[in-house]
Tab-separated table of C-alpha atoms in Angstrom:
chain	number	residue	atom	x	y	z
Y	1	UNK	CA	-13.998	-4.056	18.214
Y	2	UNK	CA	-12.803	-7.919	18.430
Y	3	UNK	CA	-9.439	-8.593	17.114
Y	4	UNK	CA	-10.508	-11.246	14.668
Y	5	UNK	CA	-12.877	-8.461	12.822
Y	6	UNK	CA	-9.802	-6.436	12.537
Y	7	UNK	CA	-7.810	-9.591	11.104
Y	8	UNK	CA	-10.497	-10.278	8.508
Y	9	UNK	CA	-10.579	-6.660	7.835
Y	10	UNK	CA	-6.824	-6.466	7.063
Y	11	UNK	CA	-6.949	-9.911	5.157
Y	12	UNK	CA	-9.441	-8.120	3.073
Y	13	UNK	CA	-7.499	-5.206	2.435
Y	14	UNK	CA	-4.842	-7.890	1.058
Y	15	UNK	CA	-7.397	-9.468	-1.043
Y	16	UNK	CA	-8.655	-6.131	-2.723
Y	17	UNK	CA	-5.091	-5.111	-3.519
Y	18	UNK	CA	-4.314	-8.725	-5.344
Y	19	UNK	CA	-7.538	-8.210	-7.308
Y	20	UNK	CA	-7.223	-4.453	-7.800
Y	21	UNK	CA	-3.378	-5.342	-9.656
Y	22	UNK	CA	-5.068	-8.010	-11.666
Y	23	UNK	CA	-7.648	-5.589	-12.597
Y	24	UNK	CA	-5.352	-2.711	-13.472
Y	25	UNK	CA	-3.481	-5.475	-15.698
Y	26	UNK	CA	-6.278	-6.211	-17.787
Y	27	UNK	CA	-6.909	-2.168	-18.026
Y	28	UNK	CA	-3.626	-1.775	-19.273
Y	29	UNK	CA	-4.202	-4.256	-21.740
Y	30	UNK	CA	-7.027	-3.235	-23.328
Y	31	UNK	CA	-5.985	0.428	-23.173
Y	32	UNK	CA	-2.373	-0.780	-24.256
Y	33	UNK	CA	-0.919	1.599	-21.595
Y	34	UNK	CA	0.153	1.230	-18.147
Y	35	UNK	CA	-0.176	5.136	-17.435
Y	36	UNK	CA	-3.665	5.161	-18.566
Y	37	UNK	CA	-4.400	2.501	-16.434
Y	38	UNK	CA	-2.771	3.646	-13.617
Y	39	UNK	CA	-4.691	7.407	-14.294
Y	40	UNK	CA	-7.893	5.069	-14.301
Y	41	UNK	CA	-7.058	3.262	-10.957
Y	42	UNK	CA	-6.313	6.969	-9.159
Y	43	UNK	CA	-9.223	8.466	-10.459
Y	44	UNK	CA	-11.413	5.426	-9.406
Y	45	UNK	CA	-9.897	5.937	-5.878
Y	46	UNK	CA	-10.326	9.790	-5.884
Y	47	UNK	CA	-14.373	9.096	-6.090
Y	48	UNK	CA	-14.345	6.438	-3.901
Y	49	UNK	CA	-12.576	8.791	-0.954
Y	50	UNK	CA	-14.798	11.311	-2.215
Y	51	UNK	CA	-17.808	9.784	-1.822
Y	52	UNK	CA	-16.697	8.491	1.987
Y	53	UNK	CA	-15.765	12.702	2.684
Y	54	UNK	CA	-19.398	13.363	1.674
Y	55	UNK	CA	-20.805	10.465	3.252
Y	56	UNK	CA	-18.735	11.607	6.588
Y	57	UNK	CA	-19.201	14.803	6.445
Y	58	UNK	CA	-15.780	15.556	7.170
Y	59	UNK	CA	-14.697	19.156	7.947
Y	60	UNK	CA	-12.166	20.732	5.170
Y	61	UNK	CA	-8.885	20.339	7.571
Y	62	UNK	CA	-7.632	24.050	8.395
Y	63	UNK	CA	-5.158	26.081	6.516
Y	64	UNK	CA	-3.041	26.140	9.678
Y	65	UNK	CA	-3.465	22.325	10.223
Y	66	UNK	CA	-2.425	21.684	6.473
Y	67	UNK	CA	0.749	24.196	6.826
Y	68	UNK	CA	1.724	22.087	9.766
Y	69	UNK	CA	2.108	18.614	8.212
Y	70	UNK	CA	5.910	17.620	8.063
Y	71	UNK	CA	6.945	18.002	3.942
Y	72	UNK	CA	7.568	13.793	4.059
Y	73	UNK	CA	3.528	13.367	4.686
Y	74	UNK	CA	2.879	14.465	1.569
Y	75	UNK	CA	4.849	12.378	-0.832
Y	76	UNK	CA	1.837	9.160	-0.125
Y	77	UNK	CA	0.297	9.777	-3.264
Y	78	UNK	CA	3.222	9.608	-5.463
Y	79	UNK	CA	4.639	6.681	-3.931
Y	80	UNK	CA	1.231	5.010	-4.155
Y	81	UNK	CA	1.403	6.039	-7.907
Y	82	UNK	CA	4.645	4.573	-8.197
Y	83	UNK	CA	3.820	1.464	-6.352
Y	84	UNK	CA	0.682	1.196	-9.366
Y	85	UNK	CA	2.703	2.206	-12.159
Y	86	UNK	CA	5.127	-0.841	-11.192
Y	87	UNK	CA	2.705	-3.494	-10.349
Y	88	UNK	CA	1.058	-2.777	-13.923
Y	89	UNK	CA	4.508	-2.999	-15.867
Y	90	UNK	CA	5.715	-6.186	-13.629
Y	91	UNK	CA	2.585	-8.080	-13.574
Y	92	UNK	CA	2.489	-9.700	-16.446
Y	93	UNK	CA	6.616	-10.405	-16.342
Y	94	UNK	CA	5.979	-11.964	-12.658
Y	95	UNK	CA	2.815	-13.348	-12.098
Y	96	UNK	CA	0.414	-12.077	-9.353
Y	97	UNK	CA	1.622	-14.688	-6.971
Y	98	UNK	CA	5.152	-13.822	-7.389
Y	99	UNK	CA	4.713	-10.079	-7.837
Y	100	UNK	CA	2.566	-10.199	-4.656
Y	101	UNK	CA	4.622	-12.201	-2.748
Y	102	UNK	CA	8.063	-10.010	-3.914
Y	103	UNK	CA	5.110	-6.846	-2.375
Y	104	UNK	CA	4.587	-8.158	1.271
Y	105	UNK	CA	8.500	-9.529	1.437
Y	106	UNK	CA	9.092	-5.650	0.560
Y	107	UNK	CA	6.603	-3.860	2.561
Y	108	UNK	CA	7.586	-6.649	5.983
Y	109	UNK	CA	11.018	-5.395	5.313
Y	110	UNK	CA	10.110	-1.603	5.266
Y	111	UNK	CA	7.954	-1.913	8.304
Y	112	UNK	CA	10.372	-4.144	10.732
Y	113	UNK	CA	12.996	-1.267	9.959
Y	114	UNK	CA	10.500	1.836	10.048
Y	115	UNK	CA	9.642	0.193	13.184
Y	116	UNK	CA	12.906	-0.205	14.906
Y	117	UNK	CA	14.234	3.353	13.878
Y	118	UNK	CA	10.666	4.665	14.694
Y	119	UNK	CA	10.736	6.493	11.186
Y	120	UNK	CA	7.821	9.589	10.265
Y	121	UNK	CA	6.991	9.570	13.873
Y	122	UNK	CA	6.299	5.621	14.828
Y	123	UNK	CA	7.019	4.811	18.073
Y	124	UNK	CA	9.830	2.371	18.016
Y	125	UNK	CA	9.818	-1.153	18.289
Y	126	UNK	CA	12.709	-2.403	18.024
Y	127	UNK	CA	13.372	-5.344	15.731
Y	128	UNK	CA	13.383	-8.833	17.459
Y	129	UNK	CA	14.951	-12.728	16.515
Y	130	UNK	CA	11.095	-13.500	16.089
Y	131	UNK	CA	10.370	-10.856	13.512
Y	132	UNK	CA	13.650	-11.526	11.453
Y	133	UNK	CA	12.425	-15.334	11.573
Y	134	UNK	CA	9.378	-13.574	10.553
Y	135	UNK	CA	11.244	-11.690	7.504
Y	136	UNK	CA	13.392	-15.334	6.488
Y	137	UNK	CA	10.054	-17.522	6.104
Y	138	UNK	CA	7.998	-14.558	3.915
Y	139	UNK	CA	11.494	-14.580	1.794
Y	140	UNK	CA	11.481	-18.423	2.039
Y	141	UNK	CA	7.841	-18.220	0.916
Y	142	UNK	CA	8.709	-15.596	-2.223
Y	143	UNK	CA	11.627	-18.339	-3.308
Y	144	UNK	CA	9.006	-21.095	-2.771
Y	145	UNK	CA	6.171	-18.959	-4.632
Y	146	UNK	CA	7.609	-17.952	-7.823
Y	147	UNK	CA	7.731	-19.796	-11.079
């Protein structure tokens, strides 16, 4: 697969997150509660991987294959419900743009250092002048980005 597909891909991925926090926003509003909303973002997620096991037909992983994940592996889904339950309660505080932008800086910052350290089993690579320059201009950006 080309390179570029996989960039758009990604870039895509970035797009459906902005939207899906926007989205989740205006469910919290109108259900005046960001754990609803949050409930009604996991649940629309559990279909949607749902549907793609069905549509797969992906085998129901072993007992002795699920017994042999590390403990860490699991904890995914709560951080991904903590991630939703904070970008609902800081959205309309920050702004998408800023709350977005505050996201990446974060998530740039956990993966240079996950990376170096070679944390949960990544190989290592270790961090570099370019990808701290890399770290300064997304922080530069978040300064430049919010209101």
């Amino acid at each position: 697969m080309q390179v570029w597909f996989l960039y758009l891909l990604a870039l895509g991925a970035g797009i459906a997150v902005a939207v899906q926090q926007v989205l989740n926003g205006n469910l919290r509003s109108a259900l005046n509660s960001p754990a609803w909303a949050g409930l009604v973002s996991y649940l629309g997620g559990l279909v949607t991987m749902a549907v793609v096991l069905v549509a797969t037909r992906e085998p129901v992983p072993s007992w002795k294959l699920v017994t042999a994940v590390p403990w860490w592996a699991w904890s995914g889904g709560i951080l991904g419900g903590v991630f939703i339950l904070l970008m609902i309660l800081l959205l309309p505080s920050l702004g998408a743009a800023t709350l977005l932008a505050l996201v990446v800086a974060g998530q740039m910052t956990a993966g240079i250092a996950m990376d170096h350290f070679g944390m949960f089993g990544l190989a290592q690579h270790p961090v570099s002048i370019s990808r701290l320059a890399g770290i300064a201009l997304i922080i530069g950006g978040v300064l430049l980005i919010k209101d």
